[in-house]
Tab-separated table of C-alpha atoms in Angstrom:
chain	number	residue	atom	x	y	z
F	1424	UNK	CA	81.657	101.453	126.678
F	1425	UNK	CA	83.097	104.623	125.129
F	1426	UNK	CA	81.455	107.921	126.029
F	1427	UNK	CA	81.272	108.739	122.351
F	1428	UNK	CA	79.485	105.786	120.791
F	1429	UNK	CA	77.773	108.012	118.219
F	1430	UNK	CA	81.147	109.548	117.273
F	1431	UNK	CA	82.616	106.062	116.942
F	1432	UNK	CA	79.807	104.912	114.627
F	1433	UNK	CA	80.290	108.027	112.487
F	1434	UNK	CA	84.072	107.578	112.329
F	1435	UNK	CA	83.694	103.942	111.242
F	1436	UNK	CA	80.761	104.524	108.858
F	1437	UNK	CA	80.681	108.191	107.744
F	1438	UNK	CA	82.916	111.171	108.622
F	1439	UNK	CA	83.995	113.010	111.736
F	1440	UNK	CA	85.886	116.272	112.031
F	1441	UNK	CA	88.525	116.479	114.746
F	1442	UNK	CA	90.494	119.594	115.620
F	1443	UNK	CA	94.206	118.775	115.715
F	1444	UNK	CA	95.341	122.405	115.923
F	1445	UNK	CA	97.332	121.669	119.098
F	1446	UNK	CA	99.574	119.223	117.207
F	1447	UNK	CA	103.324	119.684	116.888
F	1448	UNK	CA	104.020	121.459	113.588
F	1449	UNK	CA	107.559	122.473	112.672
F	1450	UNK	CA	109.324	123.507	109.489
F	1451	UNK	CA	112.932	122.380	109.109
F	1452	UNK	CA	115.094	124.203	106.573
F	1453	UNK	CA	118.749	124.443	105.618
F	1454	UNK	CA	121.431	122.642	103.654
F	1455	UNK	CA	121.749	120.076	106.432
F	1456	UNK	CA	118.024	119.598	107.083
F	1457	UNK	CA	117.916	116.051	105.644
F	1458	UNK	CA	121.130	115.058	107.419
F	1459	UNK	CA	119.872	116.449	110.726
F	1460	UNK	CA	116.571	114.615	110.435
F	1461	UNK	CA	118.409	111.414	109.513
F	1462	UNK	CA	120.376	111.699	112.745
F	1463	UNK	CA	117.366	112.351	114.988
F	1464	UNK	CA	114.912	109.982	113.261
F	1465	UNK	CA	115.092	106.204	113.181
F	1466	UNK	CA	113.775	105.945	109.620
F	1467	UNK	CA	115.366	106.894	106.318
F	1468	UNK	CA	114.517	110.535	105.677
F	1469	UNK	CA	117.015	110.719	102.813
F	1470	UNK	CA	114.847	108.390	100.735
F	1471	UNK	CA	111.796	110.670	100.866
F	1472	UNK	CA	110.764	112.414	97.658
F	1473	UNK	CA	108.821	115.693	97.413
F	1474	UNK	CA	105.198	115.314	98.432
F	1475	UNK	CA	105.733	112.122	100.426
F	1476	UNK	CA	105.477	111.350	104.114
F	1477	UNK	CA	107.502	109.131	106.429
F	1478	UNK	CA	106.123	107.830	109.737
F	1479	UNK	CA	109.083	107.401	112.030
F	1480	UNK	CA	110.311	107.753	115.621
F	1481	UNK	CA	112.759	109.859	117.565
F	1482	UNK	CA	114.580	107.961	120.295
F	1483	UNK	CA	116.788	108.708	123.252
F	1484	UNK	CA	120.356	107.367	123.296
F	1485	UNK	CA	119.078	104.366	125.276
F	1486	UNK	CA	116.597	103.494	122.498
F	1487	UNK	CA	113.460	104.621	124.356
F	1488	UNK	CA	110.925	106.511	122.230
F	1489	UNK	CA	110.820	110.314	122.576
F	1490	UNK	CA	107.944	110.667	120.118
F	1491	UNK	CA	106.447	109.215	116.964
F	1492	UNK	CA	106.395	111.737	114.132
F	1493	UNK	CA	105.426	112.282	110.520
F	1494	UNK	CA	108.120	113.828	108.302
F	1495	UNK	CA	106.843	115.535	105.149
F	1496	UNK	CA	109.284	116.333	102.328
F	1497	UNK	CA	108.332	119.601	100.677
F	1498	UNK	CA	110.060	121.352	97.790
F	1499	UNK	CA	112.427	123.481	99.887
F	1500	UNK	CA	111.963	122.211	103.414
F	1501	UNK	CA	110.707	119.426	105.656
F	1502	UNK	CA	107.662	119.523	107.915
F	1503	UNK	CA	107.552	117.615	111.182
F	1504	UNK	CA	104.137	116.746	112.624
F	1505	UNK	CA	103.303	114.880	115.813
F	1506	UNK	CA	100.495	114.471	118.343
F	1507	UNK	CA	100.214	116.981	121.131
F	1508	UNK	CA	100.661	114.118	123.660
F	1509	UNK	CA	104.453	114.305	123.514
F	1510	UNK	CA	104.712	117.989	122.608
F	1511	UNK	CA	106.908	119.223	125.447
F	1512	UNK	CA	109.233	116.184	125.290
F	1513	UNK	CA	109.564	116.509	121.528
F	1514	UNK	CA	110.174	120.266	121.490
F	1515	UNK	CA	112.747	119.916	124.258
F	1516	UNK	CA	114.439	117.018	122.471
F	1517	UNK	CA	114.650	118.880	119.137
F	1518	UNK	CA	116.258	121.860	120.927
F	1519	UNK	CA	118.731	119.503	122.602
F	1520	UNK	CA	119.594	117.836	119.294
F	1521	UNK	CA	120.101	121.195	117.570
F	1522	UNK	CA	122.507	122.130	120.330
F	1523	UNK	CA	124.230	118.759	120.087
F	1524	UNK	CA	124.759	119.297	116.352
F	1525	UNK	CA	125.505	123.026	116.309
F	1526	UNK	CA	127.783	122.560	113.316
F	1527	UNK	CA	124.862	121.634	111.045
F	1528	UNK	CA	123.278	124.384	108.951
F	1529	UNK	CA	119.659	123.807	109.888
F	1530	UNK	CA	116.845	125.966	111.231
F	1531	UNK	CA	113.677	124.783	112.949
F	1532	UNK	CA	110.602	126.995	113.033
F	1533	UNK	CA	107.689	126.108	115.293
F	1534	UNK	CA	104.552	127.132	113.355
F	1535	UNK	CA	101.973	125.428	115.575
F	1536	UNK	CA	100.656	128.706	116.987
F	1537	UNK	CA	99.956	130.252	113.562
F	1538	UNK	CA	98.558	127.187	111.806
F	1539	UNK	CA	95.338	125.280	112.402
F	1540	UNK	CA	94.645	121.638	111.544
F	1541	UNK	CA	91.392	119.810	111.019
F	1542	UNK	CA	91.275	116.102	110.351
F	1543	UNK	CA	88.480	114.394	108.446
F	1544	UNK	CA	88.255	110.735	109.421
F	1545	UNK	CA	85.993	108.009	108.091
F	1546	UNK	CA	85.195	105.918	105.012
F	1547	UNK	CA	83.479	108.925	103.436
F	1548	UNK	CA	86.142	111.435	104.452
F	1549	UNK	CA	87.243	111.969	100.848
F	1550	UNK	CA	83.856	113.431	99.886
F	1551	UNK	CA	84.444	116.725	101.715
F	1552	UNK	CA	87.828	117.567	100.116
F	1553	UNK	CA	86.352	116.691	96.686
F	1554	UNK	CA	83.639	119.296	97.281
F	1555	UNK	CA	85.921	121.916	98.836
F	1556	UNK	CA	88.920	121.533	96.531
F	1557	UNK	CA	88.128	119.454	93.440
F	1558	UNK	CA	88.361	115.914	92.185
F	1559	UNK	CA	92.147	116.157	91.821
F	1560	UNK	CA	92.243	115.232	95.500
F	1561	UNK	CA	91.278	111.672	94.572
F	1562	UNK	CA	94.811	111.210	93.239
F	1563	UNK	CA	96.370	112.037	96.622
F	1564	UNK	CA	97.779	108.716	97.816
F	1565	UNK	CA	98.185	107.557	101.383
F	1566	UNK	CA	101.416	108.936	102.890
F	1567	UNK	CA	101.410	111.864	100.481
F	1568	UNK	CA	100.520	115.538	100.750
F	1569	UNK	CA	100.106	118.535	98.503
F	1570	UNK	CA	99.294	122.234	98.558
F	1571	UNK	CA	95.823	123.302	97.447
F	1572	UNK	CA	93.696	126.419	97.424
F	1573	UNK	CA	90.390	126.374	99.188
F	1574	UNK	CA	88.879	129.604	97.850
F	1575	UNK	CA	91.717	132.028	98.506
F	1576	UNK	CA	93.052	130.067	101.504
F	1577	UNK	CA	96.220	128.120	100.837
F	1578	UNK	CA	96.183	124.828	102.667
F	1579	UNK	CA	98.253	121.700	102.937
F	1580	UNK	CA	96.280	118.453	102.706
F	1581	UNK	CA	97.993	115.371	104.065
F	1582	UNK	CA	96.924	111.753	103.934
F	1583	UNK	CA	98.178	109.985	107.009
F	1584	UNK	CA	96.614	108.525	110.115
F	1585	UNK	CA	96.243	105.572	112.412
F	1586	UNK	CA	92.554	104.730	112.541
F	1587	UNK	CA	92.392	102.425	109.520
F	1588	UNK	CA	89.909	104.821	107.895
F	1589	UNK	CA	90.509	107.526	105.286
F	1590	UNK	CA	92.040	110.498	107.028
F	1591	UNK	CA	92.671	113.875	105.446
F	1592	UNK	CA	94.488	116.463	107.541
F	1593	UNK	CA	93.880	120.007	106.357
F	1594	UNK	CA	96.486	122.513	107.594
F	1595	UNK	CA	96.005	126.249	107.006
F	1596	UNK	CA	96.602	129.659	108.659
F	1597	UNK	CA	94.900	129.945	112.023
F	1598	UNK	CA	93.027	133.136	111.139
F	1599	UNK	CA	90.735	131.198	108.796
F	1600	UNK	CA	89.761	128.533	111.340
F	1601	UNK	CA	86.114	129.502	111.795
F	1602	UNK	CA	85.559	129.944	108.054
F	1603	UNK	CA	87.141	126.608	107.151
F	1604	UNK	CA	85.194	124.759	109.856
F	1605	UNK	CA	81.936	126.240	108.601
F	1606	UNK	CA	82.668	125.194	105.034
F	1607	UNK	CA	83.688	121.670	106.060
F	1608	UNK	CA	80.591	121.120	108.182
F	1609	UNK	CA	78.329	122.501	105.424
F	1610	UNK	CA	79.950	120.290	102.774
F	1611	UNK	CA	79.707	117.235	104.977
F	1612	UNK	CA	76.050	117.651	106.005
F	1613	UNK	CA	74.723	115.068	103.569
F	1614	UNK	CA	77.158	112.538	105.107
F	1615	UNK	CA	76.059	113.426	108.626
F	1616	UNK	CA	79.498	114.859	109.468
F	1617	UNK	CA	79.953	115.704	113.116
F	1618	UNK	CA	82.700	117.481	114.977
F	1619	UNK	CA	84.000	115.409	117.848
F	1620	UNK	CA	86.713	115.390	120.487
F	1621	UNK	CA	89.854	113.332	120.438
F	1622	UNK	CA	88.605	110.826	123.003
F	1623	UNK	CA	87.100	108.623	120.280
F	1624	UNK	CA	90.611	108.170	118.861
F	1625	UNK	CA	91.602	105.951	121.800
F	1626	UNK	CA	89.360	103.084	120.689
F	1627	UNK	CA	89.813	103.772	116.943
F	1628	UNK	CA	93.609	103.497	117.340
F	1629	UNK	CA	93.526	100.503	119.661
F	1630	UNK	CA	91.361	98.453	117.300
F	1631	UNK	CA	94.130	98.879	114.722
F	1632	UNK	CA	96.894	98.475	117.335
F	1633	UNK	CA	98.151	101.918	116.344
F	1634	UNK	CA	100.406	103.200	119.079
F	1635	UNK	CA	98.670	105.917	121.083
F	1636	UNK	CA	101.386	108.238	122.368
F	1637	UNK	CA	99.180	109.368	125.213
F	1638	UNK	CA	98.356	105.873	126.529
F	1639	UNK	CA	100.732	103.239	125.175
F	1640	UNK	CA	104.252	104.622	125.515
F	1641	UNK	CA	106.056	104.592	128.858
F	1642	UNK	CA	109.386	106.301	129.529
F	1643	UNK	CA	111.293	103.137	128.618
F	1644	UNK	CA	109.244	101.846	125.653
F	1645	UNK	CA	111.402	101.169	122.607
F	1646	UNK	CA	110.176	100.845	119.007
F	1647	UNK	CA	111.050	97.130	119.257
F	1648	UNK	CA	108.718	96.532	122.218
F	1649	UNK	CA	106.005	98.561	120.484
F	1650	UNK	CA	106.302	96.424	117.343
F	1651	UNK	CA	107.396	99.420	115.291
F	1652	UNK	CA	110.332	97.624	113.681
F	1653	UNK	CA	109.308	99.012	110.302
F	1654	UNK	CA	110.102	102.531	111.567
F	1655	UNK	CA	113.749	101.575	112.086
F	1656	UNK	CA	116.391	101.609	109.383
F	1657	UNK	CA	119.309	99.959	111.118
F	1658	UNK	CA	121.305	99.974	107.924
F	1659	UNK	CA	121.639	103.759	107.671
F	1660	UNK	CA	124.561	105.576	109.292
F	1661	UNK	CA	124.204	106.352	112.979
F	1662	UNK	CA	121.003	107.798	114.329
F	1663	UNK	CA	120.427	108.641	117.989
F	1664	UNK	CA	119.537	105.424	119.785
F	1665	UNK	CA	120.833	103.102	117.068
F	1666	UNK	CA	123.582	101.475	119.171
F	1667	UNK	CA	121.207	100.730	122.026
F	1668	UNK	CA	118.497	99.392	119.708
F	1669	UNK	CA	120.964	97.056	117.998
F	1670	UNK	CA	121.952	95.609	121.380
F	1671	UNK	CA	118.309	95.258	122.460
F	1672	UNK	CA	117.456	93.578	119.160
F	1673	UNK	CA	120.399	91.170	119.457
F	1674	UNK	CA	119.509	90.213	123.049
F	1675	UNK	CA	115.959	89.568	121.849
F	1676	UNK	CA	114.445	89.489	125.349
F	1677	UNK	CA	112.422	92.692	125.243
F	1678	UNK	CA	108.755	92.654	126.224
F	1679	UNK	CA	106.268	92.732	123.351
F	1680	UNK	CA	103.046	94.750	123.032
F	1681	UNK	CA	100.289	92.328	122.025
F	1682	UNK	CA	96.533	92.772	121.586
F	1683	UNK	CA	94.208	90.923	123.933
F	1684	UNK	CA	90.473	90.321	123.500
F	1685	UNK	CA	88.479	89.462	126.618
F	1686	UNK	CA	85.795	86.807	126.545
F	1687	UNK	CA	84.133	88.339	129.588
F	1688	UNK	CA	81.394	90.938	129.850
F	1689	UNK	CA	83.302	92.493	132.741
F	1690	UNK	CA	85.791	95.215	131.865
F	1691	UNK	CA	89.550	94.636	131.810
F	1692	UNK	CA	91.536	96.240	134.603
F	1693	UNK	CA	94.065	98.700	133.264
F	1694	UNK	CA	97.552	97.867	134.611
F	1695	UNK	CA	96.133	94.511	135.707
F	1696	UNK	CA	97.943	91.213	135.303
F	1697	UNK	CA	97.959	88.885	132.341
F	1698	UNK	CA	98.301	85.245	133.337
F	1699	UNK	CA	98.785	82.041	131.432
F	1700	UNK	CA	97.453	78.678	132.605
F	1701	UNK	CA	95.713	80.674	135.316
F	1702	UNK	CA	98.807	80.875	137.467
F	1703	UNK	CA	101.901	82.182	135.664
F	1704	UNK	CA	102.101	85.939	135.312
F	1705	UNK	CA	103.358	86.896	131.853
F	1706	UNK	CA	102.590	90.590	131.563
F	1707	UNK	CA	100.527	93.683	132.273
F	1708	UNK	CA	97.625	95.448	130.604
F	1709	UNK	CA	98.777	98.855	129.313
F	1710	UNK	CA	95.579	100.243	127.824
F	1711	UNK	CA	92.043	98.892	127.505
F	1712	UNK	CA	88.886	99.995	125.686
F	1713	UNK	CA	85.512	98.605	124.705
F	1714	UNK	CA	85.253	97.854	120.980
F	1715	UNK	CA	81.738	98.566	119.672
F	1716	UNK	CA	82.627	96.781	116.415
F	1717	UNK	CA	83.615	93.549	118.155
F	1718	UNK	CA	81.264	94.081	121.125
F	1719	UNK	CA	84.094	92.998	123.385
F	1720	UNK	CA	86.678	94.509	125.686
F	1721	UNK	CA	90.062	94.814	124.042
F	1722	UNK	CA	93.437	95.721	125.452
F	1723	UNK	CA	97.071	96.252	124.669
F	1724	UNK	CA	99.300	94.152	126.920
F	1725	UNK	CA	103.033	94.193	127.522
F	1726	UNK	CA	104.004	90.520	127.589
F	1727	UNK	CA	107.154	88.553	128.331
F	1728	UNK	CA	109.014	88.044	125.087
F	1729	UNK	CA	108.510	84.259	125.108
F	1730	UNK	CA	104.710	84.590	125.294
F	1731	UNK	CA	104.378	87.628	123.024
F	1732	UNK	CA	102.403	85.877	120.289
F	1733	UNK	CA	98.796	85.978	119.197
F	1734	UNK	CA	96.510	82.951	119.384
F	1735	UNK	CA	97.195	82.073	123.027
F	1736	UNK	CA	94.587	81.529	125.740
F	1737	UNK	CA	95.340	83.786	128.683
F	1738	UNK	CA	93.600	85.246	131.726
F	1739	UNK	CA	93.247	88.942	132.522
F	1740	UNK	CA	92.173	90.738	135.660
F	1741	UNK	CA	88.661	92.135	135.525
F	1742	UNK	CA	87.553	95.268	137.341
F	1743	UNK	CA	86.692	93.082	140.343
F	1744	UNK	CA	90.220	91.679	140.477
F	1745	UNK	CA	88.996	88.234	139.424
F	1746	UNK	CA	90.640	86.509	136.478
F	1747	UNK	CA	88.692	86.107	133.231
F	1748	UNK	CA	89.565	84.206	130.071
F	1749	UNK	CA	90.939	86.150	127.125
F	1750	UNK	CA	92.929	85.523	123.946
F	1751	UNK	CA	95.953	87.238	122.515
F	1752	UNK	CA	95.017	88.501	119.062
F	1753	UNK	CA	96.486	89.587	115.763
F	1754	UNK	CA	96.132	93.203	114.690
F	1755	UNK	CA	94.487	95.071	113.072
F	1756	UNK	CA	91.527	93.444	114.808
F	1757	UNK	CA	89.277	93.735	111.749
F	1758	UNK	CA	89.156	95.098	108.213
F	1759	UNK	CA	87.661	98.573	108.058
F	1760	UNK	CA	85.183	99.858	105.487
F	1761	UNK	CA	87.940	102.095	104.172
F	1762	UNK	CA	90.077	99.033	103.497
F	1763	UNK	CA	87.285	97.499	101.418
F	1764	UNK	CA	86.725	100.767	99.495
F	1765	UNK	CA	90.462	101.112	98.817
F	1766	UNK	CA	90.645	97.540	97.464
F	1767	UNK	CA	87.711	98.206	95.095
F	1768	UNK	CA	89.398	101.375	93.839
H	1247	UNK	CA	95.702	75.368	128.006
H	1248	UNK	CA	98.438	73.113	129.303
H	1249	UNK	CA	102.081	74.153	129.193
H	1250	UNK	CA	103.031	71.694	126.419
H	1251	UNK	CA	100.109	72.798	124.275
H	1252	UNK	CA	101.110	76.460	124.710
H	1253	UNK	CA	104.701	75.725	123.735
H	1254	UNK	CA	103.522	73.799	120.660
H	1255	UNK	CA	101.300	76.717	119.597
H	1256	UNK	CA	104.167	79.180	120.038
H	1257	UNK	CA	106.612	76.947	118.144
H	1258	UNK	CA	104.168	76.441	115.266
H	1259	UNK	CA	103.466	80.162	114.994
H	1260	UNK	CA	107.196	80.997	115.068
H	1261	UNK	CA	107.866	78.476	112.307
H	1262	UNK	CA	105.184	79.934	110.013
H	1263	UNK	CA	106.307	83.497	110.809
H	1264	UNK	CA	109.909	82.706	109.905
H	1265	UNK	CA	108.907	81.063	106.618
H	1266	UNK	CA	106.647	84.015	105.801
H	1267	UNK	CA	109.335	86.582	106.678
H	1268	UNK	CA	111.834	84.761	104.403
H	1269	UNK	CA	109.290	84.722	101.589
H	1270	UNK	CA	108.555	88.448	102.004
H	1271	UNK	CA	112.240	89.421	102.105
H	1272	UNK	CA	113.312	87.220	99.191
H	1273	UNK	CA	110.361	87.695	96.844
H	1274	UNK	CA	109.678	91.392	97.483
H	1275	UNK	CA	113.272	92.606	97.797
H	1276	UNK	CA	112.623	94.104	101.229
H	1277	UNK	CA	115.728	95.694	102.695
H	1278	UNK	CA	115.119	94.209	106.127
H	1279	UNK	CA	116.420	91.192	107.951
H	1280	UNK	CA	114.403	88.392	109.507
H	1281	UNK	CA	114.448	89.921	112.981
H	1282	UNK	CA	113.462	93.367	111.744
H	1283	UNK	CA	109.828	92.590	110.921
H	1284	UNK	CA	107.257	92.474	113.717
H	1285	UNK	CA	104.198	90.252	113.552
H	1286	UNK	CA	101.523	92.959	113.448
H	1287	UNK	CA	103.352	94.899	110.724
H	1288	UNK	CA	100.786	95.914	108.087
H	1289	UNK	CA	101.526	94.377	104.703
H	1290	UNK	CA	100.248	97.393	102.738
H	1291	UNK	CA	100.583	101.161	103.277
H	1292	UNK	CA	102.348	101.808	106.577
H	1293	UNK	CA	104.539	98.863	107.432
H	1294	UNK	CA	106.011	96.777	104.641
H	1295	UNK	CA	104.517	99.074	101.997
H	1296	UNK	CA	103.469	96.389	99.510
H	1297	UNK	CA	101.151	97.493	96.703
H	1298	UNK	CA	98.230	95.928	94.844
H	1299	UNK	CA	100.496	94.204	92.320
H	1300	UNK	CA	102.523	92.750	95.174
H	1301	UNK	CA	99.257	91.407	96.599
H	1302	UNK	CA	98.792	89.119	93.585
H	1303	UNK	CA	102.368	87.865	93.875
H	1304	UNK	CA	101.931	87.325	97.618
H	1305	UNK	CA	98.796	85.252	97.139
H	1306	UNK	CA	100.616	83.069	94.605
H	1307	UNK	CA	103.726	82.642	96.790
H	1308	UNK	CA	101.703	81.832	99.909
H	1309	UNK	CA	99.887	79.092	98.016
H	1310	UNK	CA	103.225	77.739	96.785
H	1311	UNK	CA	104.875	77.791	100.211
H	1312	UNK	CA	101.989	76.772	102.456
H	1313	UNK	CA	99.513	75.040	100.116
H	1314	UNK	CA	96.849	77.513	101.189
H	1315	UNK	CA	94.702	79.464	98.713
H	1316	UNK	CA	93.643	83.066	99.412
H	1317	UNK	CA	90.455	83.843	97.488
H	1318	UNK	CA	88.522	87.096	97.011
H	1319	UNK	CA	86.454	86.206	100.091
H	1320	UNK	CA	89.568	85.968	102.261
H	1321	UNK	CA	91.460	89.150	101.336
H	1322	UNK	CA	90.880	90.442	104.885
H	1323	UNK	CA	93.613	87.989	105.862
H	1324	UNK	CA	96.127	90.292	104.202
H	1325	UNK	CA	95.816	93.055	106.824
H	1326	UNK	CA	99.128	92.188	108.471
H	1327	UNK	CA	101.773	89.484	108.735
H	1328	UNK	CA	99.992	88.128	111.830
H	1329	UNK	CA	96.513	87.992	110.280
H	1330	UNK	CA	98.019	86.117	107.314
H	1331	UNK	CA	99.578	83.641	109.745
H	1332	UNK	CA	96.177	83.221	111.446
H	1333	UNK	CA	94.669	82.389	108.050
H	1334	UNK	CA	97.417	79.890	107.186
H	1335	UNK	CA	96.996	78.120	110.550
H	1336	UNK	CA	93.219	78.019	110.142
H	1337	UNK	CA	93.458	76.526	106.654
H	1338	UNK	CA	96.135	74.024	107.677
H	1339	UNK	CA	93.885	72.896	110.539
H	1340	UNK	CA	90.920	72.542	108.157
H	1341	UNK	CA	93.009	70.554	105.685
H	1342	UNK	CA	94.484	68.261	108.357
């Protein structure tokens, strides 16, 4: 059972405010900015138009994920955002890549210390920006961003996220943090908005099988194992890790991350075994949570390639070490309220 | 679940996935190959990036290919490639 059941209910039914000010936030400029990003990212940055966002990965030469990032194409620059979970690896890797490609005219400015970020998450998350900015915000599509004025504070509002709910990230100069928080919480009162910590994200992400950089990525996890094939553009000219990923894809024996739902009231043991037919070990539990929506224990498992499919009856280790029945499952595990609202719109 | 039953389930799922991937690539001009789509890839937004107009085409093509109708009550099945496969299997089992 999550510590933050109330926060979960609000995130899935109303709005929560989460402080993401410790996120990675960089500005990339220069004639070669797009080319540089196309080398370090697995996705096609060159295809991005102004005001749009690409969710992509940076990989090591061996194909293992360094970090998952959001690339925002602005009028005269790119922004790179990522979770704080992989901050030191990502900053170190960007420095290494800049050094590796010294000949490219590109500058990278780390603005994380001077910018704050609040995220509004939930099916009613749009109501606060409508009040604070104006109704123009309704036109902001998913995977898009724009610059707005909130009073005299210039902010960047981005629509991206992993929870399956509406998510509006508001990025603005750090010095206005207290003022902006006050205004957001006042505007959201009628929707019972609450500020909460990031812990609730673990179960919100897992229910959607959104990769949690803090919990789900090991040192050797590739985008292929993580099921993030859509982040790879293997047709573009060389990016770091491309050769290795092509070999891994061709061999087609990599483990697969698959959702598991336990039929037992006992919790699932993290890093416990996953068995099939009660006796053949086929994988390991990577990350487990309790889903209040499903009222069941759910987990992300790394399974042998051959068994990496949903719809199979398996057994997982409970907290006692005993084996309990479970099923591999398709993701996202359910349709969110936001999904229903978006379809109506 | 006996070994043979497991292998049959896996084989059936792989068959439907391959047919669905081919349909998605051919009918929606996706610039991916068969082995570049993963099963839990979202159909809309992040993932394959289909839009609401594509949804209507997808519903029509799925009915053509698999003989399975997706109605307004079943649109939750369109969350991802995998959830669509679950729906197709469920309907095929009901129709059998």
